[in-house]
Coordinates of C-alpha atoms in Angstrom, one line a residue:
M7 CA -22.2 -9.2 10.9
A8 CA -18.7 -10.2 10.0
S9 CA -16.2 -12.9 9.2
D10 CA -12.5 -13.5 10.1
L11 CA -10.7 -13.4 7.5
R12 CA -7.2 -12.8 5.4
L13 CA -5.7 -10.5 3.8
V14 CA -6.0 -12.6 0.7
E15 CA -9.9 -13.2 1.3
A16 CA -10.9 -10.3 1.7
V17 CA -8.6 -8.8 -1.0
K18 CA -10.8 -11.0 -2.7
A19 CA -14.1 -10.7 -1.5
T20 CA -14.3 -6.9 -2.1
L21 CA -13.2 -7.8 -5.8
G22 CA -16.5 -9.9 -6.2
E23 CA -18.7 -7.3 -4.4
E24 CA -17.7 -5.1 -6.2
M25 CA -18.3 -6.6 -9.4
A26 CA -22.2 -7.6 -8.3
R27 CA -22.2 -3.8 -7.5
D28 CA -21.1 -2.5 -11.1
E29 CA -21.5 -3.7 -13.9
S30 CA -18.7 -1.7 -15.7
V31 CA -15.9 -3.3 -12.7
V32 CA -13.6 -5.8 -15.2
L33 CA -11.4 -7.5 -13.9
Y34 CA -7.4 -8.5 -15.4
G35 CA -4.0 -9.1 -15.3
E36 CA -1.5 -12.2 -15.8
D37 CA -2.9 -15.8 -14.8
V38 CA -6.2 -13.9 -12.5
G39 CA -9.0 -15.3 -14.7
V40 CA -8.2 -19.7 -15.2
A41 CA -5.3 -19.4 -12.9
G42 CA -7.3 -17.8 -10.1
G43 CA -3.8 -14.7 -10.0
V44 CA -0.5 -16.0 -8.8
F45 CA -1.4 -15.3 -5.1
R46 CA -5.6 -16.5 -5.9
A47 CA -7.0 -13.5 -4.8
T48 CA -8.7 -14.1 -7.8
D49 CA -9.7 -17.6 -7.5
G50 CA -13.4 -18.5 -8.6
L51 CA -13.7 -15.0 -10.2
L52 CA -14.0 -16.0 -13.1
D53 CA -16.5 -19.1 -12.8
E54 CA -19.3 -15.9 -11.0
F55 CA -18.4 -13.4 -13.9
P56 CA -17.8 -15.0 -17.1
N57 CA -17.3 -12.1 -19.0
R58 CA -16.3 -9.7 -17.1
V59 CA -12.7 -11.7 -16.2
Y60 CA -9.6 -11.4 -18.5
D61 CA -6.2 -13.1 -18.7
S62 CA -4.2 -10.5 -19.8
P63 CA -0.6 -11.5 -22.2
L64 CA 2.1 -10.8 -20.7
G65 CA 3.0 -7.4 -20.7
E66 CA 3.5 -4.8 -17.8
S67 CA 3.1 -1.7 -19.9
G68 CA -0.1 -2.6 -22.4
I69 CA -2.3 -4.4 -19.4
V70 CA -1.9 -0.5 -17.1
G71 CA -1.8 0.9 -21.6
T72 CA -5.6 -1.3 -21.4
G73 CA -6.7 0.0 -18.1
V74 CA -6.9 3.7 -19.7
G75 CA -8.3 2.6 -22.5
L76 CA -11.3 0.5 -20.8
A77 CA -11.1 3.3 -18.3
A78 CA -11.4 6.8 -20.9
A79 CA -15.0 3.9 -22.3
G80 CA -16.4 3.9 -19.4
M81 CA -15.1 1.3 -17.6
R82 CA -13.8 0.7 -14.5
P83 CA -10.4 -2.0 -14.8
V84 CA -9.1 -3.9 -11.7
A85 CA -5.4 -4.8 -13.6
E86 CA -3.6 -7.3 -10.9
I87 CA 0.5 -6.5 -11.3
Q88 CA 1.7 -9.9 -10.1
F89 CA 4.4 -8.3 -8.3
Q90 CA 5.0 -5.1 -8.0
S91 CA 8.6 -4.5 -9.0
F92 CA 6.5 -5.4 -12.9
L93 CA 4.9 -2.1 -12.8
Y94 CA 8.2 -0.3 -13.8
Q95 CA 7.9 -2.7 -17.6
G96 CA 3.8 -0.2 -17.1
F97 CA 5.6 2.7 -15.5
A98 CA 5.5 5.0 -19.1
Q99 CA 1.7 3.7 -18.9
L100 CA 1.2 4.6 -15.6
Q101 CA 3.4 8.3 -15.9
Q102 CA 2.6 9.7 -19.2
H103 CA -1.1 8.0 -19.8
A104 CA -3.4 7.3 -17.2
S105 CA -2.6 10.1 -14.0
R106 CA -2.8 12.8 -17.0
L107 CA -6.3 12.1 -18.7
R108 CA -8.2 13.7 -16.6
S109 CA -5.9 17.5 -17.1
R110 CA -4.6 15.9 -20.9
S111 CA -8.6 15.7 -21.5
R112 CA -9.3 19.0 -19.0
G113 CA -11.9 17.0 -17.0
G114 CA -13.8 15.0 -20.0
F115 CA -12.3 11.7 -18.6
S116 CA -11.6 10.2 -15.7
C117 CA -9.5 7.2 -15.4
P118 CA -11.1 5.0 -12.8
M119 CA -8.3 2.0 -12.9
T120 CA -7.1 0.3 -9.9
I121 CA -4.3 -1.2 -9.9
R122 CA -3.7 -4.3 -7.8
T123 CA -0.3 -5.5 -6.8
P124 CA 1.4 -7.5 -4.5
Y125 CA 5.1 -6.1 -2.9
G126 CA 7.6 -5.5 -0.7
G127 CA 9.7 -8.5 1.3
G128 CA 8.7 -11.4 3.9
I129 CA 7.9 -14.7 0.9
H130 CA 11.8 -15.1 0.2
A131 CA 11.0 -14.8 -3.5
L132 CA 13.4 -14.3 -5.7
E133 CA 14.9 -10.7 -7.2
H134 CA 12.3 -8.1 -8.4
H135 CA 9.8 -10.5 -6.9
S136 CA 10.6 -8.0 -3.1
E137 CA 11.2 -4.7 -3.9
S138 CA 8.8 -1.9 -2.4
F139 CA 8.7 1.9 -4.7
E140 CA 6.2 3.5 -2.9
A141 CA 7.7 6.7 -2.6
G142 CA 8.1 6.3 -6.6
F143 CA 4.8 6.4 -7.3
A144 CA 3.9 8.9 -4.8
H145 CA 6.1 11.4 -7.0
V146 CA 3.1 10.5 -9.9
P147 CA 0.6 13.9 -9.6
G148 CA -2.9 12.5 -10.3
L149 CA -1.9 8.7 -8.9
K150 CA -3.1 7.6 -5.5
V151 CA -1.1 5.0 -4.3
V152 CA -2.9 2.6 -1.5
I153 CA -1.1 0.5 1.4
P154 CA -3.5 -1.7 3.4
S155 CA -2.0 -3.0 6.8
S156 CA -4.5 -5.8 7.6
P157 CA -7.6 -7.1 6.6
A158 CA -10.3 -5.3 6.6
D159 CA -8.4 -2.1 5.8
G160 CA -7.3 -4.2 2.8
K161 CA -11.4 -4.2 2.1
G162 CA -12.4 -0.9 2.7
L163 CA -9.5 0.9 1.3
L164 CA -9.7 -1.6 -2.7
A165 CA -13.5 -1.0 -2.0
A166 CA -13.0 3.7 -1.6
S167 CA -10.0 2.6 -4.8
I168 CA -12.5 0.8 -7.1
R169 CA -15.6 3.7 -6.7
D170 CA -12.4 6.4 -7.2
P171 CA -13.4 8.6 -10.0
D172 CA -9.1 8.9 -11.0
P173 CA -6.0 6.6 -10.8
V174 CA -5.1 4.2 -8.1
V175 CA -2.6 1.7 -7.1
F176 CA -3.2 -0.3 -5.0
M177 CA -0.3 -2.0 -3.0
E178 CA -1.3 -5.4 -1.3
P179 CA 2.1 -6.2 1.5
T180 CA 3.1 -10.3 0.1
R181 CA 3.6 -10.0 3.6
L182 CA 0.2 -10.0 5.1
Y183 CA -1.7 -11.6 2.8
R184 CA -1.8 -15.3 4.8
S185 CA -0.4 -14.0 8.2
L186 CA -2.9 -12.0 9.9
R187 CA -6.6 -12.9 10.1
E188 CA -9.1 -10.2 12.3
S189 CA -13.3 -9.7 11.9
V190 CA -13.9 -8.1 8.3
P191 CA -17.2 -6.7 7.6
D192 CA -19.3 -8.5 5.7
D193 CA -21.2 -5.4 4.4
D194 CA -20.7 -2.8 2.9
H195 CA -16.9 -1.3 3.9
V196 CA -15.8 1.5 2.8
V197 CA -12.7 3.2 4.1
P198 CA -12.0 6.9 2.6
L199 CA -8.7 7.1 0.9
G200 CA -6.3 10.2 2.5
E201 CA -7.2 8.7 6.4
A202 CA -4.8 7.7 8.4
A203 CA -5.8 5.2 11.3
V204 CA -4.2 5.5 15.2
A205 CA -3.3 2.0 15.8
E206 CA -2.0 2.6 19.2
E207 CA -2.1 5.7 21.0
G208 CA 0.9 7.6 23.1
A209 CA 2.2 10.0 24.8
D210 CA 5.8 9.7 24.5
V211 CA 6.9 9.2 20.2
T212 CA 5.0 8.7 17.0
V213 CA 5.3 5.7 14.9
V214 CA 5.1 6.0 11.2
A215 CA 4.3 2.6 9.6
W216 CA 2.1 1.0 7.1
G217 CA 2.4 -2.1 4.8
S218 CA 4.0 -5.0 7.2
M219 CA 5.9 -3.6 8.9
L220 CA 2.6 -2.1 10.6
Q221 CA 2.6 -4.6 12.2
R222 CA 6.1 -5.4 12.6
T223 CA 6.2 -1.2 14.2
L224 CA 3.1 -2.9 17.3
S225 CA 5.6 -5.9 18.4
A226 CA 8.5 -3.7 19.0
V227 CA 7.2 -1.0 21.3
D228 CA 6.2 -4.1 23.4
D229 CA 10.2 -4.3 24.2
V230 CA 10.4 -0.8 24.7
D231 CA 9.8 0.7 28.0
A232 CA 8.2 4.4 26.9
D233 CA 3.9 5.3 25.7
V234 CA 4.3 4.7 22.0
E235 CA 1.9 6.4 20.2
V236 CA 1.7 4.6 16.3
V237 CA -0.4 5.9 12.6
D238 CA -0.6 4.1 10.1
P239 CA -1.1 6.2 6.9
R240 CA -3.4 3.8 4.9
T241 CA -3.1 6.3 1.6
V242 CA 0.6 7.3 0.5
Y243 CA -1.0 9.9 -1.4
P244 CA -2.9 12.0 -1.0
L245 CA -0.6 11.7 2.5
D246 CA -3.0 12.8 5.9
T247 CA -0.5 15.3 6.9
D248 CA -3.0 16.5 9.7
T249 CA -3.4 13.1 11.0
I250 CA 1.0 12.7 11.4
T251 CA 1.2 16.3 12.4
E252 CA -1.6 16.5 15.3
S253 CA 0.1 13.1 17.3
V254 CA 4.0 15.0 16.6
K255 CA 2.6 17.8 18.0
K256 CA 1.4 15.8 21.0
T257 CA 4.5 13.4 21.7
G258 CA 7.2 15.7 20.3
R259 CA 9.1 13.0 18.5
C260 CA 9.2 10.8 15.1
V261 CA 9.9 7.8 14.2
V262 CA 9.5 6.8 10.0
V263 CA 10.4 3.0 9.8
H264 CA 9.5 0.9 6.1
E265 CA 11.1 -1.3 3.8
A266 CA 11.7 0.2 1.1
P267 CA 15.6 2.4 1.1
G268 CA 15.9 5.0 3.4
T269 CA 17.5 7.2 0.8
A270 CA 14.5 9.3 -1.2
G271 CA 12.0 6.9 0.4
F272 CA 8.9 8.2 1.8
G273 CA 10.5 8.0 4.9
A274 CA 12.0 11.5 4.0
E275 CA 8.8 13.1 2.9
I276 CA 7.2 12.6 6.0
V277 CA 10.6 13.7 8.2
S278 CA 10.4 17.1 5.6
R279 CA 6.9 17.7 5.7
L280 CA 6.4 17.9 10.1
T281 CA 9.7 20.2 9.5
E282 CA 6.9 22.6 8.1
T283 CA 4.0 21.3 10.2
A284 CA 5.4 20.9 13.5
F285 CA 8.7 21.7 14.0
Y286 CA 8.5 24.3 17.1
H287 CA 7.2 21.1 18.8
L288 CA 10.0 19.0 17.8
E289 CA 11.5 17.8 20.7
A290 CA 14.1 15.4 19.4
P291 CA 15.9 15.0 15.5
P292 CA 13.1 12.2 13.7
E293 CA 14.5 9.0 13.1
R294 CA 13.6 6.7 10.3
V295 CA 14.3 3.4 11.1
T296 CA 14.0 2.1 6.7
G297 CA 15.7 -1.1 4.5
Y298 CA 19.5 -0.5 3.4
D299 CA 21.0 1.2 0.2
V300 CA 20.6 -1.9 -1.9
P301 CA 19.0 -3.7 -3.9
V302 CA 16.4 -6.4 -2.4
P303 CA 18.8 -9.4 -1.2
M304 CA 18.3 -12.8 -2.3
F305 CA 16.2 -14.6 -0.1
A306 CA 18.7 -15.9 2.5
R307 CA 19.8 -12.0 3.3
E308 CA 16.3 -10.5 3.2
D309 CA 15.5 -10.8 7.6
A310 CA 19.0 -8.6 7.1
Y311 CA 17.4 -6.5 5.0
L312 CA 13.9 -5.5 5.9
P313 CA 13.8 -3.8 9.0
D314 CA 12.5 -6.2 12.2
E315 CA 11.2 -5.9 15.9
E316 CA 14.9 -4.8 17.4
R317 CA 16.2 -2.4 15.0
I318 CA 12.4 -0.6 15.2
A319 CA 12.4 -1.1 18.5
A320 CA 16.3 0.8 18.9
G321 CA 15.0 3.5 16.7
I322 CA 12.2 4.1 19.0
R323 CA 15.2 4.0 21.7
R324 CA 17.0 6.7 20.1
A325 CA 14.2 8.7 19.4
V326 CA 13.1 9.0 23.4
E327 CA 16.2 9.1 24.4
A328 CA 18.1 11.8 22.6

């Protein structure tokens, strides 16, 4: 059986199912209890699990640090950070403690903590509410970084993240929370971390895109006179390099699309890996279609900052025609 759900509904359903399945799962964060979360992703869970859903003080460093302690004590904390940019306040706890607990204790302790956080542009939010820092989180050894691009993958990847023995940053594209519905399995549904998906098969050029950029890419390929293969990594770290490499070996061309700034964005990591794994199969220089190297602008200029279908299609044409 399956239900038509939006991403925010799939997230909420998965949280409830994982709490029912495992009594060690606890939810906490700013306004996740009484208010049901800033995007209502935890709405009603306080009533269903009254002793396992907690509102936290306004302090992201304390939210992440509390999770490290809970995890070390045998719990599976799921913390919500209201917007990804607020997680910078908790980055020291992530980098210095959560990601290192296993190695620091020589395997004596692990840190099965999931940090859920909405990210990215597209909803015309205020400053510090629309950034995409996946490359920064992926640079921290010991930390997994997961980004769903659809409701069904949202359920499967979140379940896998909560069950993972190590810390996971689970980045939820705000633009997709309520803009897309699809069939989501009602039964236990787990998508393994570190496995990319081929969203659309093609033979002329490979486009790698994730989060809300996947949907824009799938729309953009309709305006391109080429047979385009679209790959969704789903997990930024660990990255499924093999699937991307095999696709590029087939097509000979590659475009990476993300909404974070181009310089040192995760597209640079993907292109670098392809020079190691598929260099002699490349028939053209890889292209990157990204956000600009500026702070994400206020909402009046947000649409000009984010890669749209026109920019993505132009990048694909450059790769095909080179």
